[in-house]
Each structure stands twice: as C-alpha cells, then as structure tokens.
Amino acid sequence: MNIALFGQSFDKVYFPGITRLLRELDEHGHQLTVFSEFADFLEQRLGRHYSRQFSGHGDLGEPELMISIGGDGTILNTLVHIQGREIPVLGINTGRLGFLSSVSTDQIDDIIRALNDGSYEIESRSVLEVKSSADLFTPVNWALNEVAVHKNDRSSMITVSAFVNGVYIASYWADGLIVSTATGSTAYSMSCGGPIVLPESETFVITPIAPHNLNIRPLVVPDHAVIKLVVEGRDNQHLVSLDSRSETMENTHTLEIRKAEFTMCFFRLPGHHFVETIRNKLMWGLDKRN
C-alpha cells in the first residue's frame, strides 16, 4: 500500500513504538512518502532515512492512506495537504487528549493486522466550507472541527448576528460565536458549553463564546443549512478561525458557512466506537456507584 506519513516532533517516550511501526510497515512492503519536515525529525532522532518525501498538497501524489503521528492538531493540519481527495487518515496519538488521533502506540500489532487483512473501517466526517466577501483562507477554506468568529484580544465583546437559510436566528452579545461540525462538538464548542454530538449525526452546532445573556443557548441545526454571520463591534475588525488557522476580517464583510462537497475519511480499527473515546478521554458517564 502507498502510504503518506505526516507528523510533528514527539517525546522520546514514543520512540520505541513509532520505530516499531515504521519497521513493521517496511517489512510488510508498504511504500512510505514522508512529509519533508517530519522526515528530517525521523532521521535525526530515530536514524531512519526516507528519500520519498512531499512538502504539500501539490507533490503528495496519490496515497491510499495517510498516517498522522501527533495529536488532534496534527490531524487537523492533514486537511491542508489532503484537501478534497478523501484519502483515509489514521491518527496515532503522541499528543495529549487524542479524540481524532485515538490510536495509541500500544496498538501497533492491531494496525499492521488491519492493514494487511483489510479489516479496518472507513468513517466519513463532514467538513465545513467557508466563503467570505473578504476572500479569506483561499484556497484551503475548509475546517473539520469548527469555524469561530471572536473579538480581538484588546477589544470589548462583539455582536454576532446569525442567519440560517436566510432566516434571522439571534444576535449574540459575546466574545464570539462557534459553528462546529458533529466532529468538532468535542472541541472548542464543548469547552463553551455546547452539546456532544455523535459523529454520524448530520448536524452543525452554533455555540456562543462567553455570551452576556442568560437566555442564549447553543443551537443544533441540520448540516444542509447555510449559516451567515454578520459582526458588529466597537473595533472595526475581528478574528476568524478555521480549526487552528486564524485571519483578521473587517466587520464590513460577512461569512457564509456550509457543508463542503467532500468528507474527511478516517481509518478505524474494527470494533472501535466514538463513545469509547469520550468515556476513556473525558470520563464521560463516570459514576463511582457503577
């Protein structure tokens, strides 16, 4: 199998597990193309040299799988390289929490077995597409987790007016507003009081950031909806974030958010389910009486 390998530097505690993974992939005949900056790290720290490298979307080629080594932020960065090609991504966690990169280095045998016998599952996740009159984030105007508008660091709160399919919903007096996918419901949205949504749910979640109103709550909308956001504030600029990427936008511009025409695909080991991840990572449902 042709495999692209993307990653970030990781702690030496993971060296044995990642070394074993790379050795097993080589021994089973899988062809690796490694992100150039990550290839330098692997050569310096693990002594493994890879001549087949890529530096971005343009020279990635046509891999059948991308392995992401790092945390959830690393997974989000793979979207920049994959863009709309729906290449399955396997996330191996060498970060902290690991919702998306939920496979540990203790599961190397399971990974190799699944690759060799084809017993893995492919899970598709919705992606957000953002259009703005300011033409931000082009050509990679997509987000897997969320789109957020928020005030500048030194400004007071902003007013974000939200429209769904052209229908006015509310004006949020807040530090900002998040529009998340079901995947992103366990990220920034959850930290701001939004609900946890199962990944297969065809929904978006609109969650205010620190609203100055007791009557405002998160709102779940169908993912075929088009969401428009209009911002007002004392400062004439605000920030817009797509996952971990941010740009400044003038208040005179508007944002339009919709479901992208493609999905992001994830490689899943057989028998794994999302609820196991939230139980193990967030201690969801933990009760000493059980």
PDB file of N, CA and C in Angstrom, residues 31-95:
ATOM      1  N   GLN A  31       4.829   1.192   1.001  1.00  0.00           N
ATOM      2  CA  GLN A  31       5.682   2.250   0.494  1.00  0.00           C
ATOM      3  C   GLN A  31       5.329   3.576   1.168  1.00  0.00           C
ATOM      4  N   LEU A  32       6.316   4.189   1.831  1.00  0.00           N
ATOM      5  CA  LEU A  32       6.074   5.412   2.588  1.00  0.00           C
ATOM      6  C   LEU A  32       6.598   6.648   1.850  1.00  0.00           C
ATOM      7  N   THR A  33       5.773   7.694   1.808  1.00  0.00           N
ATOM      8  CA  THR A  33       6.184   9.024   1.369  1.00  0.00           C
ATOM      9  C   THR A  33       5.987   9.947   2.564  1.00  0.00           C
ATOM     10  N   VAL A  34       7.050  10.593   3.013  1.00  0.00           N
ATOM     11  CA  VAL A  34       7.050  11.283   4.310  1.00  0.00           C
ATOM     12  C   VAL A  34       7.101  12.791   4.109  1.00  0.00           C
ATOM     13  N   PHE A  35       6.310  13.511   4.901  1.00  0.00           N
ATOM     14  CA  PHE A  35       6.351  14.974   4.907  1.00  0.00           C
ATOM     15  C   PHE A  35       7.779  15.419   5.212  1.00  0.00           C
ATOM     16  N   SER A  36       8.317  16.326   4.415  1.00  0.00           N
ATOM     17  CA  SER A  36       9.752  16.624   4.437  1.00  0.00           C
ATOM     18  C   SER A  36      10.252  17.056   5.818  1.00  0.00           C
ATOM     19  N   GLU A  37       9.519  17.940   6.506  1.00  0.00           N
ATOM     20  CA  GLU A  37       9.970  18.388   7.825  1.00  0.00           C
ATOM     21  C   GLU A  37       9.948  17.240   8.830  1.00  0.00           C
ATOM     22  N   PHE A  38       8.976  16.372   8.718  1.00  0.00           N
ATOM     23  CA  PHE A  38       8.892  15.220   9.612  1.00  0.00           C
ATOM     24  C   PHE A  38       9.976  14.198   9.284  1.00  0.00           C
ATOM     25  N   ALA A  39      10.324  14.094   8.004  1.00  0.00           N
ATOM     26  CA  ALA A  39      11.405  13.185   7.599  1.00  0.00           C
ATOM     27  C   ALA A  39      12.725  13.600   8.237  1.00  0.00           C
ATOM     28  N   ASP A  40      12.969  14.909   8.330  1.00  0.00           N
ATOM     29  CA  ASP A  40      14.186  15.392   8.986  1.00  0.00           C
ATOM     30  C   ASP A  40      14.206  14.974  10.453  1.00  0.00           C
ATOM     31  N   PHE A  41      13.062  15.095  11.115  1.00  0.00           N
ATOM     32  CA  PHE A  41      12.969  14.704  12.528  1.00  0.00           C
ATOM     33  C   PHE A  41      13.226  13.206  12.694  1.00  0.00           C
ATOM     34  N   LEU A  42      12.620  12.381  11.841  1.00  0.00           N
ATOM     35  CA  LEU A  42      12.790  10.930  11.950  1.00  0.00           C
ATOM     36  C   LEU A  42      14.243  10.519  11.716  1.00  0.00           C
ATOM     37  N   GLU A  43      14.902  11.225  10.796  1.00  0.00           N
ATOM     38  CA  GLU A  43      16.300  10.882  10.533  1.00  0.00           C
ATOM     39  C   GLU A  43      17.197  11.306  11.695  1.00  0.00           C
ATOM     40  N   GLN A  44      16.959  12.477  12.248  1.00  0.00           N
ATOM     41  CA  GLN A  44      17.788  12.980  13.343  1.00  0.00           C
ATOM     42  C   GLN A  44      17.569  12.204  14.638  1.00  0.00           C
ATOM     43  N   ARG A  45      16.323  11.855  14.950  1.00  0.00           N
ATOM     44  CA  ARG A  45      16.009  11.256  16.240  1.00  0.00           C
ATOM     45  C   ARG A  45      15.902   9.741  16.219  1.00  0.00           C
ATOM     46  N   LEU A  46      15.462   9.173  15.086  1.00  0.00           N
ATOM     47  CA  LEU A  46      15.297   7.715  15.019  1.00  0.00           C
ATOM     48  C   LEU A  46      16.273   7.050  14.058  1.00  0.00           C
ATOM     49  N   GLY A  47      17.042   7.849  13.322  1.00  0.00           N
ATOM     50  CA  GLY A  47      18.031   7.291  12.399  1.00  0.00           C
ATOM     51  C   GLY A  47      17.419   6.621  11.184  1.00  0.00           C
ATOM     52  N   ARG A  48      16.214   7.022  10.798  1.00  0.00           N
ATOM     53  CA  ARG A  48      15.543   6.424   9.644  1.00  0.00           C
ATOM     54  C   ARG A  48      15.478   7.451   8.516  1.00  0.00           C
ATOM     55  N   HIS A  49      16.007   7.056   7.349  1.00  0.00           N
ATOM     56  CA  HIS A  49      16.051   7.958   6.199  1.00  0.00           C
ATOM     57  C   HIS A  49      14.983   7.570   5.185  1.00  0.00           C
ATOM     58  N   TYR A  50      14.254   8.586   4.675  1.00  0.00           N
ATOM     59  CA  TYR A  50      13.241   8.358   3.654  1.00  0.00           C
ATOM     60  C   TYR A  50      13.498   9.299   2.486  1.00  0.00           C
ATOM     61  N   SER A  51      13.761   8.731   1.331  1.00  0.00           N
ATOM     62  CA  SER A  51      14.054   9.542   0.152  1.00  0.00           C
ATOM     63  C   SER A  51      12.780  10.039  -0.527  1.00  0.00           C
ATOM     64  N   ARG A  52      11.680   9.295  -0.348  1.00  0.00           N
ATOM     65  CA  ARG A  52      10.406   9.724  -0.931  1.00  0.00           C
ATOM     66  C   ARG A  52       9.734  10.693   0.042  1.00  0.00           C
ATOM     67  N   GLN A  53       9.651  11.942  -0.357  1.00  0.00           N
ATOM     68  CA  GLN A  53       9.116  12.971   0.540  1.00  0.00           C
ATOM     69  C   GLN A  53       8.120  13.858  -0.208  1.00  0.00           C
ATOM     70  N   PHE A  54       7.268  14.539   0.568  1.00  0.00           N
ATOM     71  CA  PHE A  54       6.374  15.533  -0.004  1.00  0.00           C
ATOM     72  C   PHE A  54       6.412  16.781   0.875  1.00  0.00           C
ATOM     73  N   SER A  55       6.106  17.925   0.296  1.00  0.00           N
ATOM     74  CA  SER A  55       6.144  19.178   1.056  1.00  0.00           C
ATOM     75  C   SER A  55       4.777  19.846   1.162  1.00  0.00           C
ATOM     76  N   GLY A  56       3.788  19.308   0.441  1.00  0.00           N
ATOM     77  CA  GLY A  56       2.459  19.913   0.477  1.00  0.00           C
ATOM     78  C   GLY A  56       1.500  19.187  -0.432  1.00  0.00           C
ATOM     79  N   HIS A  57       0.377  19.810  -0.666  1.00  0.00           N
ATOM     80  CA  HIS A  57      -0.689  19.204  -1.479  1.00  0.00           C
ATOM     81  C   HIS A  57      -0.208  18.876  -2.890  1.00  0.00           C
ATOM     82  N   GLY A  58       0.604  19.770  -3.461  1.00  0.00           N
ATOM     83  CA  GLY A  58       0.976  19.631  -4.860  1.00  0.00           C
ATOM     84  C   GLY A  58       1.801  18.407  -5.180  1.00  0.00           C
ATOM     85  N   ASP A  59       2.666  17.977  -4.272  1.00  0.00           N
ATOM     86  CA  ASP A  59       3.536  16.822  -4.555  1.00  0.00           C
ATOM     87  C   ASP A  59       3.226  15.622  -3.673  1.00  0.00           C
ATOM     88  N   LEU A  60       2.019  15.596  -3.116  1.00  0.00           N
ATOM     89  CA  LEU A  60       1.639  14.474  -2.252  1.00  0.00           C
ATOM     90  C   LEU A  60       1.494  13.172  -3.026  1.00  0.00           C
ATOM     91  N   GLY A  61       1.106  13.256  -4.282  1.00  0.00           N
ATOM     92  CA  GLY A  61       0.876  12.049  -5.066  1.00  0.00           C
ATOM     93  C   GLY A  61      -0.513  11.496  -4.797  1.00  0.00           C
ATOM     94  N   GLU A  62      -0.641  10.174  -4.914  1.00  0.00           N
ATOM     95  CA  GLU A  62      -1.938   9.514  -4.734  1.00  0.00           C
ATOM     96  C   GLU A  62      -1.835   8.393  -3.701  1.00  0.00           C
ATOM     97  N   PRO A  63      -1.599   8.727  -2.436  1.00  0.00           N
ATOM     98  CA  PRO A  63      -1.516   7.681  -1.409  1.00  0.00           C
ATOM     99  C   PRO A  63      -2.889   7.061  -1.152  1.00  0.00           C
ATOM    100  N   GLU A  64      -2.868   5.809  -0.709  1.00  0.00           N
ATOM    101  CA  GLU A  64      -4.112   5.125  -0.351  1.00  0.00           C
ATOM    102  C   GLU A  64      -4.482   5.373   1.105  1.00  0.00           C
ATOM    103  N   LEU A  65      -3.513   5.868   1.878  1.00  0.00           N
ATOM    104  CA  LEU A  65      -3.725   6.131   3.301  1.00  0.00           C
ATOM    105  C   LEU A  65      -2.740   7.203   3.738  1.00  0.00           C
ATOM    106  N   MET A  66      -3.159   8.042   4.673  1.00  0.00           N
ATOM    107  CA  MET A  66      -2.221   8.960   5.325  1.00  0.00           C
ATOM    108  C   MET A  66      -2.187   8.617   6.808  1.00  0.00           C
ATOM    109  N   ILE A  67      -0.995   8.419   7.335  1.00  0.00           N
ATOM    110  CA  ILE A  67      -0.817   8.206   8.775  1.00  0.00           C
ATOM    111  C   ILE A  67      -0.359   9.525   9.381  1.00  0.00           C
ATOM    112  N   SER A  68      -1.079   9.964  10.401  1.00  0.00           N
ATOM    113  CA  SER A  68      -0.758  11.196  11.106  1.00  0.00           C
ATOM    114  C   SER A  68      -0.232  10.845  12.488  1.00  0.00           C
ATOM    115  N   ILE A  69       0.988  11.269  12.795  1.00  0.00           N
ATOM    116  CA  ILE A  69       1.601  10.989  14.091  1.00  0.00           C
ATOM    117  C   ILE A  69       1.693  12.301  14.863  1.00  0.00           C
ATOM    118  N   GLY A  70       0.951  12.386  15.955  1.00  0.00           N
ATOM    119  CA  GLY A  70       0.891  13.605  16.757  1.00  0.00           C
ATOM    120  C   GLY A  70      -0.403  13.628  17.545  1.00  0.00           C
ATOM    121  N   GLY A  71      -0.955  14.814  17.717  1.00  0.00           N
ATOM    122  CA  GLY A  71      -2.222  14.950  18.414  1.00  0.00           C
ATOM    123  C   GLY A  71      -3.335  15.332  17.458  1.00  0.00           C
ATOM    124  N   ASP A  72      -4.427  15.834  18.010  1.00  0.00           N
ATOM    125  CA  ASP A  72      -5.553  16.229  17.171  1.00  0.00           C
ATOM    126  C   ASP A  72      -5.208  17.409  16.274  1.00  0.00           C
ATOM    127  N   GLY A  73      -4.338  18.314  16.748  1.00  0.00           N
ATOM    128  CA  GLY A  73      -3.909  19.428  15.907  1.00  0.00           C
ATOM    129  C   GLY A  73      -3.187  18.963  14.657  1.00  0.00           C
ATOM    130  N   THR A  74      -2.427  17.885  14.784  1.00  0.00           N
ATOM    131  CA  THR A  74      -1.720  17.317  13.638  1.00  0.00           C
ATOM    132  C   THR A  74      -2.717  16.760  12.625  1.00  0.00           C
ATOM    133  N   ILE A  75      -3.753  16.091  13.135  1.00  0.00           N
ATOM    134  CA  ILE A  75      -4.816  15.580  12.257  1.00  0.00           C
ATOM    135  C   ILE A  75      -5.460  16.734  11.481  1.00  0.00           C
ATOM    136  N   LEU A  76      -5.765  17.818  12.188  1.00  0.00           N
ATOM    137  CA  LEU A  76      -6.403  18.952  11.526  1.00  0.00           C
ATOM    138  C   LEU A  76      -5.514  19.516  10.421  1.00  0.00           C
ATOM    139  N   ASN A  77      -4.207  19.489  10.630  1.00  0.00           N
ATOM    140  CA  ASN A  77      -3.282  20.002   9.620  1.00  0.00           C
ATOM    141  C   ASN A  77      -3.215  19.119   8.375  1.00  0.00           C
ATOM    142  N   THR A  78      -3.586  17.837   8.508  1.00  0.00           N
ATOM    143  CA  THR A  78      -3.576  16.964   7.322  1.00  0.00           C
ATOM    144  C   THR A  78      -4.591  17.433   6.287  1.00  0.00           C
ATOM    145  N   LEU A  79      -5.651  18.104   6.739  1.00  0.00           N
ATOM    146  CA  LEU A  79      -6.670  18.589   5.812  1.00  0.00           C
ATOM    147  C   LEU A  79      -6.078  19.552   4.785  1.00  0.00           C
ATOM    148  N   VAL A  80      -5.074  20.314   5.205  1.00  0.00           N
ATOM    149  CA  VAL A  80      -4.425  21.266   4.300  1.00  0.00           C
ATOM    150  C   VAL A  80      -3.749  20.524   3.153  1.00  0.00           C
ATOM    151  N   HIS A  81      -3.197  19.339   3.437  1.00  0.00           N
ATOM    152  CA  HIS A  81      -2.482  18.569   2.417  1.00  0.00           C
ATOM    153  C   HIS A  81      -3.421  17.684   1.603  1.00  0.00           C
ATOM    154  N   ILE A  82      -4.397  17.096   2.257  1.00  0.00           N
ATOM    155  CA  ILE A  82      -5.325  16.215   1.556  1.00  0.00           C
ATOM    156  C   ILE A  82      -6.315  17.015   0.731  1.00  0.00           C
ATOM    157  N   GLN A  83      -6.799  18.115   1.307  1.00  0.00           N
ATOM    158  CA  GLN A  83      -7.841  18.961   0.721  1.00  0.00           C
ATOM    159  C   GLN A  83      -9.051  18.098   0.380  1.00  0.00           C
ATOM    160  N   GLY A  84      -9.512  18.058  -0.854  1.00  0.00           N
ATOM    161  CA  GLY A  84     -10.780  17.375  -1.132  1.00  0.00           C
ATOM    162  C   GLY A  84     -10.662  15.957  -1.644  1.00  0.00           C
ATOM    163  N   ARG A  85      -9.542  15.281  -1.392  1.00  0.00           N
ATOM    164  CA  ARG A  85      -9.328  13.990  -2.055  1.00  0.00           C
ATOM    165  C   ARG A  85      -9.826  12.774  -1.277  1.00  0.00           C
ATOM    166  N   GLU A  86     -10.305  12.997  -0.054  1.00  0.00           N
ATOM    167  CA  GLU A  86     -10.905  11.925   0.753  1.00  0.00           C
ATOM    168  C   GLU A  86      -9.961  10.726   0.947  1.00  0.00           C
ATOM    169  N   ILE A  87      -8.676  11.016   1.148  1.00  0.00           N
ATOM    170  CA  ILE A  87      -7.712   9.977   1.494  1.00  0.00           C
ATOM    171  C   ILE A  87      -7.918   9.614   2.964  1.00  0.00           C
ATOM    172  N   PRO A  88      -8.116   8.341   3.297  1.00  0.00           N
ATOM    173  CA  PRO A  88      -8.319   7.979   4.708  1.00  0.00           C
ATOM    174  C   PRO A  88      -7.110   8.358   5.566  1.00  0.00           C
ATOM    175  N   VAL A  89      -7.396   8.812   6.782  1.00  0.00           N
ATOM    176  CA  VAL A  89      -6.350   9.238   7.707  1.00  0.00           C
ATOM    177  C   VAL A  89      -6.387   8.346   8.951  1.00  0.00           C
ATOM    178  N   LEU A  90      -5.229   7.836   9.318  1.00  0.00           N
ATOM    179  CA  LEU A  90      -5.066   7.078  10.562  1.00  0.00           C
ATOM    180  C   LEU A  90      -4.272   7.942  11.526  1.00  0.00           C
ATOM    181  N   GLY A  91      -4.883   8.307  12.641  1.00  0.00           N
ATOM    182  CA  GLY A  91      -4.225   9.150  13.624  1.00  0.00           C
ATOM    183  C   GLY A  91      -3.642   8.346  14.767  1.00  0.00           C
ATOM    184  N   ILE A  92      -2.320   8.432  14.932  1.00  0.00           N
ATOM    185  CA  ILE A  92      -1.633   7.764  16.045  1.00  0.00           C
ATOM    186  C   ILE A  92      -1.258   8.838  17.053  1.00  0.00           C
ATOM    187  N   ASN A  93      -1.750   8.691  18.258  1.00  0.00           N
ATOM    188  CA  ASN A  93      -1.647   9.760  19.244  1.00  0.00           C
ATOM    189  C   ASN A  93      -0.306   9.766  19.971  1.00  0.00           C
ATOM    190  N   THR A  94       0.439  10.859  19.782  1.00  0.00           N
ATOM    191  CA  THR A  94       1.629  11.111  20.598  1.00  0.00           C
ATOM    192  C   THR A  94       1.468  12.476  21.269  1.00  0.00           C
ATOM    193  N   GLY A  95       0.224  12.970  21.292  1.00  0.00           N
ATOM    194  CA  GLY A  95      -0.063  14.262  21.911  1.00  0.00           C
ATOM    195  C   GLY A  95      -0.675  14.064  23.277  1.00  0.00           C
TER     196      GLY A  95
END
